[in-house]
Coordinates of C-alpha atoms in Angstrom, one line a residue:
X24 CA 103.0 18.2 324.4
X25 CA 105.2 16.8 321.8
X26 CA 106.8 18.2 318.4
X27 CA 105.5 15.3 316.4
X28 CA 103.3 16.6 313.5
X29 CA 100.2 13.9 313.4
X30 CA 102.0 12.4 310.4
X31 CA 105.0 11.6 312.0
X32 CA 102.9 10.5 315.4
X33 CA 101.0 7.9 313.1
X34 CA 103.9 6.9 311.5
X35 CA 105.8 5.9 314.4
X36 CA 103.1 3.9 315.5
X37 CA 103.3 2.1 312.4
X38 CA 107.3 1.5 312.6
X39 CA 106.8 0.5 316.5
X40 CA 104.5 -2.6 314.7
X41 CA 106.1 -3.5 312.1
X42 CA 109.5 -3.7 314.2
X43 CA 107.3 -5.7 316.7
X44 CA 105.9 -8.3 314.3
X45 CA 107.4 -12.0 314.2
X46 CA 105.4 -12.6 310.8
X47 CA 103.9 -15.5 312.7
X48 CA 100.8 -15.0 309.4
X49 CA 98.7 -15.9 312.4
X50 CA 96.7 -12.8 310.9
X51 CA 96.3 -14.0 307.6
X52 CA 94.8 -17.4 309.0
X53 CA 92.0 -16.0 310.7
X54 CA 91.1 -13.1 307.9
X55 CA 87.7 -14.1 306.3
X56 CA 88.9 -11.9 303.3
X57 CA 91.2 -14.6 302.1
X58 CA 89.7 -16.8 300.3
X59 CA 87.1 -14.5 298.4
X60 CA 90.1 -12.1 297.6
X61 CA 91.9 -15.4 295.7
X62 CA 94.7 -15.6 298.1
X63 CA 94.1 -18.2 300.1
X64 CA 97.3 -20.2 298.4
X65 CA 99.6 -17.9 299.1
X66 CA 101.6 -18.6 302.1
X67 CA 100.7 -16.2 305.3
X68 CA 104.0 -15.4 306.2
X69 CA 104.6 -14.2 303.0
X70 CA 101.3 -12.0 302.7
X71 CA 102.6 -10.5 305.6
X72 CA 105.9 -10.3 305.0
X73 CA 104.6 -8.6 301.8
X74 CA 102.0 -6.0 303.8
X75 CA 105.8 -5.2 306.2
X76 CA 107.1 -4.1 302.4
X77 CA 104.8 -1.8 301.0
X78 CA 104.9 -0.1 304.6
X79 CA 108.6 0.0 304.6
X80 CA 108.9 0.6 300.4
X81 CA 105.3 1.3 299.2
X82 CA 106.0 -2.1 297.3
X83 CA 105.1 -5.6 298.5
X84 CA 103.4 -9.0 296.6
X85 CA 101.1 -8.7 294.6
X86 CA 99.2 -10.9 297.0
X87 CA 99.6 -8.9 300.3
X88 CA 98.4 -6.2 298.0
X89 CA 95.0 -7.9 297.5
X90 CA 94.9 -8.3 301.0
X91 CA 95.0 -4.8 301.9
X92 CA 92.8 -4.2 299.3
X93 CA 90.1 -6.6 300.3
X94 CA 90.3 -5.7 304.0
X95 CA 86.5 -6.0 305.9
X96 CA 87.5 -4.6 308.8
X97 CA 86.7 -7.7 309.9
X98 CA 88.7 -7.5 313.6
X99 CA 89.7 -11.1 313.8
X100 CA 93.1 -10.6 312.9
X101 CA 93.4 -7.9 316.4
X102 CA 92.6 -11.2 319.0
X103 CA 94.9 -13.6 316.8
X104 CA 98.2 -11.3 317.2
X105 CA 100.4 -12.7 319.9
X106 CA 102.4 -9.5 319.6
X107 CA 99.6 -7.0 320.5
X108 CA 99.7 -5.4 317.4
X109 CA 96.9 -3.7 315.4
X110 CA 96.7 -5.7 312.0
X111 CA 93.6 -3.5 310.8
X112 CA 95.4 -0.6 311.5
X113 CA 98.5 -2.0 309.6
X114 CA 96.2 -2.7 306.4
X115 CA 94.4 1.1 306.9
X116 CA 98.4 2.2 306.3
X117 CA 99.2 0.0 303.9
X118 CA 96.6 0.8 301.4
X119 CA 97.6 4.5 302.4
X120 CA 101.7 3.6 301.9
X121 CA 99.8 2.5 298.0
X122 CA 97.7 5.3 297.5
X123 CA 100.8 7.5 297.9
X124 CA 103.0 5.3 295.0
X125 CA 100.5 5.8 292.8
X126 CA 99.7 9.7 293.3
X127 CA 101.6 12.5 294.4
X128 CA 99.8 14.4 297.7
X129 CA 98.1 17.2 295.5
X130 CA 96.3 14.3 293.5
X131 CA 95.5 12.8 296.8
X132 CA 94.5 15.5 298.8
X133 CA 91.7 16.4 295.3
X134 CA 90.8 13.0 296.0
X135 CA 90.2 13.3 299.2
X136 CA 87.9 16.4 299.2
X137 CA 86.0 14.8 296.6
X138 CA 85.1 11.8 298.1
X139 CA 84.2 14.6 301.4
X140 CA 82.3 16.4 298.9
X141 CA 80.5 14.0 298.0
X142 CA 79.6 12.2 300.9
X143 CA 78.6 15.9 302.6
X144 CA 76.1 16.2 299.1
X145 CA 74.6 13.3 299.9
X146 CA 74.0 13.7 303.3
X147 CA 72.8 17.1 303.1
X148 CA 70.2 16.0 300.7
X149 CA 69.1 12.4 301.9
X150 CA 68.5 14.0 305.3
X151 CA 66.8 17.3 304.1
X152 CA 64.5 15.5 301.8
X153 CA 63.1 13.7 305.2
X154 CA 63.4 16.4 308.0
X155 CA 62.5 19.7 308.6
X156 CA 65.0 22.0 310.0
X157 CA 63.8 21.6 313.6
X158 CA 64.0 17.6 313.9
X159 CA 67.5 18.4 311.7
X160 CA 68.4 20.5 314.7
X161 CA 67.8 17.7 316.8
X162 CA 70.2 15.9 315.5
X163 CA 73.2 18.6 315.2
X164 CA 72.9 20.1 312.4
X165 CA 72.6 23.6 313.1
X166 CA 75.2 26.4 313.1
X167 CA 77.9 26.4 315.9
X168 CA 76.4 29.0 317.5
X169 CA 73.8 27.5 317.8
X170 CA 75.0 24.6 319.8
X171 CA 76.8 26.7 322.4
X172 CA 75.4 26.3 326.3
X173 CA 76.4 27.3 329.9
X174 CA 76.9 23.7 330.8
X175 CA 78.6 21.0 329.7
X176 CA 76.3 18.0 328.8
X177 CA 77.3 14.5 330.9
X178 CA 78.1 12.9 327.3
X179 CA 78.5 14.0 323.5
X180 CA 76.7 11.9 321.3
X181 CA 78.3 11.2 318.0
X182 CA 76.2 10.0 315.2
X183 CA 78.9 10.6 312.1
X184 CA 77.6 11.5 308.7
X185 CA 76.2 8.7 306.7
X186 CA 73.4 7.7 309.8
X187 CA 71.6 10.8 308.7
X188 CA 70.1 9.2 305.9
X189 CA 68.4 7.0 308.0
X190 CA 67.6 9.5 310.5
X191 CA 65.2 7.4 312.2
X192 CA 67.8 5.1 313.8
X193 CA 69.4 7.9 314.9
X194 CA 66.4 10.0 316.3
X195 CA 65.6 6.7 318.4
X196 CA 68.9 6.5 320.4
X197 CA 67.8 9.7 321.0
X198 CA 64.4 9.0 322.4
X199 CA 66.0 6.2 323.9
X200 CA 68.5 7.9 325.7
X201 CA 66.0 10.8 326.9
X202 CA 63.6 8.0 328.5
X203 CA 66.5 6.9 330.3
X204 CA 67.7 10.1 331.8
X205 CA 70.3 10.2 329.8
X206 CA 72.1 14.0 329.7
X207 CA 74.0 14.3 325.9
X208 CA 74.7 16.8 323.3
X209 CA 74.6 15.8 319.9
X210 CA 77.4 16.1 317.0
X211 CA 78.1 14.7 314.3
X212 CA 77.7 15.3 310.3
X213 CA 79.9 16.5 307.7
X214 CA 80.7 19.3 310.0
X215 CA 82.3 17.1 312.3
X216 CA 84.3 14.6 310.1
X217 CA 86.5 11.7 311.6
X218 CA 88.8 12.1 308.5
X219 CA 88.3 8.6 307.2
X220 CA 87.9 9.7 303.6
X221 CA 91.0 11.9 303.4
X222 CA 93.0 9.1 304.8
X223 CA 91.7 6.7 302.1
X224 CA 92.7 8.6 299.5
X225 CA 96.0 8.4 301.3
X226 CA 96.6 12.0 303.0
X227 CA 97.1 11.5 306.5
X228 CA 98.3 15.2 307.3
X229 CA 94.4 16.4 306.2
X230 CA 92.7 13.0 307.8
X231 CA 94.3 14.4 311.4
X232 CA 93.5 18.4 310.3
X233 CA 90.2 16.9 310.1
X234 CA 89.9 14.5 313.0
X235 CA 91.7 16.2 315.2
X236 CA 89.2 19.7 314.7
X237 CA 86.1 17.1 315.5
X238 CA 88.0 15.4 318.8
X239 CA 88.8 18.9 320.2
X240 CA 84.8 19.6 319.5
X241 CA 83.7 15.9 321.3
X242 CA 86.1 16.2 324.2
X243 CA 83.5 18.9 325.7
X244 CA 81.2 16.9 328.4
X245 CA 81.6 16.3 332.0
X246 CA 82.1 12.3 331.5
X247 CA 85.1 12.5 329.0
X248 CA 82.9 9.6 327.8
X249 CA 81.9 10.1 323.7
X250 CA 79.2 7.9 322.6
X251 CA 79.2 6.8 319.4
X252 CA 76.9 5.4 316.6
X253 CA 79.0 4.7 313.2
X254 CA 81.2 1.7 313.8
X255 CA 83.7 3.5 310.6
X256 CA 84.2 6.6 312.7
X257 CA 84.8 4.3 315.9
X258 CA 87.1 2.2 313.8
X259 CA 89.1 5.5 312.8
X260 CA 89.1 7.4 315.7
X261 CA 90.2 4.4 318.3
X262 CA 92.6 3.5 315.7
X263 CA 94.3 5.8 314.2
X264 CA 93.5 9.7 315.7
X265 CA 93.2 9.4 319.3
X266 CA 96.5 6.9 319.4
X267 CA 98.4 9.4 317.5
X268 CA 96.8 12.1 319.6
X269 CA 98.0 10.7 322.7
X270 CA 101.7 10.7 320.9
X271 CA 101.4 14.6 320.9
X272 CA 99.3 15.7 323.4
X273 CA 100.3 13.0 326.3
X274 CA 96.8 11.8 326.6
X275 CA 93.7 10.8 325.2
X276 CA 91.1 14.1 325.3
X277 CA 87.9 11.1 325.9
X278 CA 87.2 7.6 325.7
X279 CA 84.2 6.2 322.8
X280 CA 81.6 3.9 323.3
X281 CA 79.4 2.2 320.5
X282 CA 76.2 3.2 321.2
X283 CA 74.8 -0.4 321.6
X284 CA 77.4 -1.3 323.9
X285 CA 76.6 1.7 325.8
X286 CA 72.7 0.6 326.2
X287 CA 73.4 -3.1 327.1
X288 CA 75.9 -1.3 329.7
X289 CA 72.4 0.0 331.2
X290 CA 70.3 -2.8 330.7
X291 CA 68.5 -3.0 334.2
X292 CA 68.2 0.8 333.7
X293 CA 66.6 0.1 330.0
X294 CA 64.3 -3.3 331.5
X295 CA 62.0 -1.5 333.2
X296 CA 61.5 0.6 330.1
X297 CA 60.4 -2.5 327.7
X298 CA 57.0 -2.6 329.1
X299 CA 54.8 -3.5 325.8
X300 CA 55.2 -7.4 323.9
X301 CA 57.0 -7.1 320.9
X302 CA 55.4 -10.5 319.7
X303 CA 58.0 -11.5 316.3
X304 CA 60.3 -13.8 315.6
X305 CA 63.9 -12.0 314.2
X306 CA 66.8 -13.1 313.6
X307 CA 70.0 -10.5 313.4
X308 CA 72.2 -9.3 311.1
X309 CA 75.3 -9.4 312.0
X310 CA 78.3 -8.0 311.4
X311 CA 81.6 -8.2 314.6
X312 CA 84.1 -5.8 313.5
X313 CA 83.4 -4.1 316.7
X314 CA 84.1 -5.8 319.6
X315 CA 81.0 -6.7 322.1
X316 CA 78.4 -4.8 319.4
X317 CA 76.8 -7.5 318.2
X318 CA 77.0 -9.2 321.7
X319 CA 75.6 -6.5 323.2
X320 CA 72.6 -6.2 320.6
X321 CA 71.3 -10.1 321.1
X322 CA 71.5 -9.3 325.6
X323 CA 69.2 -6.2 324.5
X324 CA 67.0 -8.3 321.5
X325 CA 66.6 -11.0 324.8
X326 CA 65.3 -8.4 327.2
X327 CA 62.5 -7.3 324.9
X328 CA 59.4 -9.1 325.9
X329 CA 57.7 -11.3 323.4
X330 CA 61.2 -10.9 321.1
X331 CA 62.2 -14.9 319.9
X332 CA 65.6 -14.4 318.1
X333 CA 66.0 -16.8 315.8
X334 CA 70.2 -17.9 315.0
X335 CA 69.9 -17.9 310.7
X336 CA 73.5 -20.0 311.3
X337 CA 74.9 -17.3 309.0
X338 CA 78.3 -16.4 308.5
X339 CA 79.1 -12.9 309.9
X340 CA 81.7 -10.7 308.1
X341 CA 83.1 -7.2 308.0
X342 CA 83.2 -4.1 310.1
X343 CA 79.1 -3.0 309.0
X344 CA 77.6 -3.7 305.8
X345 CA 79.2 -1.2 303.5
X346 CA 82.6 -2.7 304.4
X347 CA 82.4 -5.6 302.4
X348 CA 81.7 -3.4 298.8
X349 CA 84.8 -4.3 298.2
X350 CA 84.1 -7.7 297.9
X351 CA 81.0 -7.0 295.6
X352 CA 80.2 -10.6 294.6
X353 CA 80.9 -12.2 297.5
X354 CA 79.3 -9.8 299.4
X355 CA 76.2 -10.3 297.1
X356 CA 76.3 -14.1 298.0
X357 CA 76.5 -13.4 301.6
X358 CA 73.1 -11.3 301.6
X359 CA 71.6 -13.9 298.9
X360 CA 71.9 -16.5 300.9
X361 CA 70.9 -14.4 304.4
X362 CA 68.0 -13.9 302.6
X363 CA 66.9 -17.2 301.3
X364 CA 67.6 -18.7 305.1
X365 CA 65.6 -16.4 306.5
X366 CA 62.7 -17.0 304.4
X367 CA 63.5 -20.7 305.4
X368 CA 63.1 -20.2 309.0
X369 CA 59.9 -18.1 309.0
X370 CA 61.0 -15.1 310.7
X371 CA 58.6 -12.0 311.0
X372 CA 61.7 -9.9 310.7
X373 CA 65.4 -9.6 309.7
X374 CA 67.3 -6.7 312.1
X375 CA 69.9 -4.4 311.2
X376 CA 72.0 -3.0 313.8
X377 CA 74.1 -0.3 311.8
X378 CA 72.7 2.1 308.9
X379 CA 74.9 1.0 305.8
X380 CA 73.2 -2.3 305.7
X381 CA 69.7 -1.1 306.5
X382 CA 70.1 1.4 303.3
X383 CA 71.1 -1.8 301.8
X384 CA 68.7 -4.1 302.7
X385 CA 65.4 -2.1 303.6
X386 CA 63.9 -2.2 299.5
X387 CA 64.4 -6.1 300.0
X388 CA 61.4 -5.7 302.4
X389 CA 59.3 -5.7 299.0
X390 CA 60.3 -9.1 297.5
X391 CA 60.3 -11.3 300.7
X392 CA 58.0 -12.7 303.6
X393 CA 59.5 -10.8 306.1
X394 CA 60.4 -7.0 307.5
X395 CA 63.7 -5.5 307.7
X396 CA 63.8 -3.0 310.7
X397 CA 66.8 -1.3 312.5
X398 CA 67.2 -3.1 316.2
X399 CA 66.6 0.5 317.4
X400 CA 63.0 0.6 316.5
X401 CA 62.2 -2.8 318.1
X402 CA 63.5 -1.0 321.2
X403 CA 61.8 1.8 320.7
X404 CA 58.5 -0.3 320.0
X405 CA 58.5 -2.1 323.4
X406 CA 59.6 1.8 325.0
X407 CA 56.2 2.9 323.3
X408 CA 58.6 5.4 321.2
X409 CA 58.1 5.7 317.7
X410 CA 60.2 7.2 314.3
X411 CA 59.2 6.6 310.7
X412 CA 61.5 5.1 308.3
X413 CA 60.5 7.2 305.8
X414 CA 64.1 6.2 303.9
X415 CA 62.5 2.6 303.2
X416 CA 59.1 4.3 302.5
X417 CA 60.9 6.7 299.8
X418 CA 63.1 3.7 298.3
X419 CA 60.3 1.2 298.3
X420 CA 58.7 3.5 295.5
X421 CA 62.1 2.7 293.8
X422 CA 61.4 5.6 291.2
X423 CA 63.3 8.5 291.6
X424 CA 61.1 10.9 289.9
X425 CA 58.2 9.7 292.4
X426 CA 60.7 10.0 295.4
X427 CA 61.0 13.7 294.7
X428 CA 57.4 14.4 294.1
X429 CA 56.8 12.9 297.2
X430 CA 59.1 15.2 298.9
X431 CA 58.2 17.9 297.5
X432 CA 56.9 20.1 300.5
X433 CA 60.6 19.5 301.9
X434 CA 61.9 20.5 298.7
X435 CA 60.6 24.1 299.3
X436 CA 61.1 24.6 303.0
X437 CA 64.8 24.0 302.1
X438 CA 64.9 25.2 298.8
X439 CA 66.4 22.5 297.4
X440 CA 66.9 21.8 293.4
X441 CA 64.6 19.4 292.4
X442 CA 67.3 18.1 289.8
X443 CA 70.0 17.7 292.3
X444 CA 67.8 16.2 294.6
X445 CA 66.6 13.2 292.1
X446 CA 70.5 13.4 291.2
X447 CA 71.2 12.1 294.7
X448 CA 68.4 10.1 295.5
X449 CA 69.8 8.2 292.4
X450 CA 73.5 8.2 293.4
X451 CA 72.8 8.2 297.0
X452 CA 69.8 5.8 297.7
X453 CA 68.5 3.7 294.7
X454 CA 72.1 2.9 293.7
X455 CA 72.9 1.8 297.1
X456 CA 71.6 -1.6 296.5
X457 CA 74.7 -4.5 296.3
X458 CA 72.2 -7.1 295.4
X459 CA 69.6 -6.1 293.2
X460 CA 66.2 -6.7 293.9
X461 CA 63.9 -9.3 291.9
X462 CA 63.0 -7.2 289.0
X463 CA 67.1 -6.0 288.6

């Protein structure tokens, strides 16, 4: 055990790369974020030189500043470093080493459990206004107590917070992984925060309070193997708790999987499962801020019979959809033009493979020829398993008032207000739409 607080343990990580890097700008070259952040004529090793500043001094260009801010979580820059450095991780700090010139930590830390607030609200609600408290159970979200058994399970399955508005995807891996044998425990939710949110708002001691509680909670399971759904979480826990972590405590509690990596890790396992024709032509929706996740979801797209996958030739940015927000007109032009190719090729179906971008894109399913469906349930249809998306089914209606008459019967099982219910299928789900849909 070491005396480093988590602070100090990610901070010396961060000193270790910025000593280590040559500002080769090899980094900057590779970033897709460049050019739609309007820096693509300022000279890399002076962006970087720039992001080395502000982690030194808070202060850097004005340019390496738009970088940081603009950052995808793309993963490119990670393979380009010679110097096996973490440039994501770098940016992650650096917009943390900004949030704390502009704010002292009280500011931040109200930040912080706002934004946690928030999110939790919004979960809570989304989720309630679908499930019933036994399927919620299912998937975690039940009182500790409640979760306690004799044995350990052989893996903890972590689904984060935000997948629980599209509960269907998660339900799946689920199904998925109980056809296969598969022995898990489920966590996840508000209840078991990675700690992303406090450290954008720049307070790193809370983002590790936080983290570090839901790693001691996911290090319970006989494989010391987590498997996980949100590529966020993954992105901060690999990232940033378990390496600082491993600082203090002299190892890492468990390793973390992407779920889809996981599955295509069992795909002779899975094969004998795909049993009915799945005749449709799809193309995928992309997104490689993960490594091998969107390789391993086109190997397990190829082993369902009667699948064609169809290559739209589409660009492919950013960690999962909601990570290029904050490139809002860019990103619009991205899905614009996604769209209009797929019409172009005649595809039966366009297939998400995280949640953020199937909130996103599901209500599109209205105004073009084709479906959008989560890879999950294409799975599941060729397994003969079978969830409901009621989320696309409530935000097709695209009427909040009608959303929550139609939920009403969930409404009163969990007692809900009907006001702050329509108050977050407004924030929460009709909102969530980066490029509007044909009628604005």
């Amino acid at each position: 055990m070491s005396h480093l607080s988590f602070e100090e343990a990610v901070q010396e990580r961060v000193d270790e790369m910025v000593d280590a890097c040559t500002r080769c700008g090899k980094c900057i070259e590779v970033c897709p974020s460049v050019k739609p952040a309007g820096i693509a004529d300022a000279a890399p090793v002076d962006v970087i030189g720039g992001i080395l500043d502000i982690l030194r001094e808070g202060q850097g260009l004005e340019a390496s500043r738009k970088w940081a801010q603009a950052c995808t979580l793309h993963g490119a820059c990670i393979t380009a470093c010679d110097e096996a450095i973490n440039p994501r991780f770098l940016l992650a700090m650096a917009r943390v080493a900004m949030a704390k010139t502009r704010n002292d930590l009280p500011a931040r830390r109200r930040q912080g459990l706002e934004r946690y607030r928030d999110v939790s609200r919004e979960v809570a609600m989304l989720s309630q206004l679908q499930l019933d408290d036994q399927v919620l159970a299912r998937l975690g979200q039940k009182p500790a107590s409640a979760n306690v058994t004799n044995e350990l399970p052989d893996f903890v399955f972590y689904t984060g917070c935000n997948v629980l508005k599209t509960p269907h995807i998660a339900l799946l891996a689920l199904d998925i992984m109980d056809a296969l044998g598969i022995g898990y425990e489920v966590m996840g939710g508000p209840s078991h925060c990675c700690g992303v949110m406090q450290l954008r708002s720049g307070d790193v001691e809370m983002s590790g309070r936080m983290g570090t509680s839901s790693v001691d909670k996911l290090a319970q399971s006989k494989s010391g193997e987590v498997i996980s759904w949100c590529p966020s979480c993954y992105v901060q826990f690999t990232e940033t708790t378990l390496p600082a972590l491993e600082r203090q405590r002299g190892a890492r509690p468990f390793e973390m999987t992407p779920f889809l990596r996981f599955l295509a890790q069992r795909l002779d396992q899975l094969t004998p499962h795909l049993r009915e024709r799945v005749p449709m032509r799809v193309a995928l929706h992309r997104h490689p801020g993960v490594s091998g996740v969107v390789e391993a979801a086109i190997k397990t797209l190829e082993a369902i019979p009667g699948i064609t996958l169809v290559d739209l030739k589409q660009p492919a940015f950013g960690l999962q959809g909601v990570s290029l927000s904050v490139l809002p007109e860019f990103k619009r032009e991205l899905t614009r033009k996604e769209l209009e190719t797929a019409r172009e090729a005649g595809i039966d179906a366009l297939v998400t493979i995280y949640h953020s971008e199937h909130r996103e894109l599901c209500a599109h399913e209205r105004d073009w020829p084709f479906r959008i469906v989560n890879l999950l349930e294409l799975v599941g249809q060729s397994m003969g398993l079978k969830q409901h998306d009621r989320y696309k089914e409530l935000k097709l209606m695209q009427d909040a008032d009608q959303i929550v008459a139609d939920c009403a019967d969930l409404l009163a099982i969990h007692a809900l207000d009907a006001a702050k219910a329509r108050e977050a299928v407004v924030k929460g789900m009709l909102a969530d739409q980066p490029l509007p849909l044909r009628d604005g």
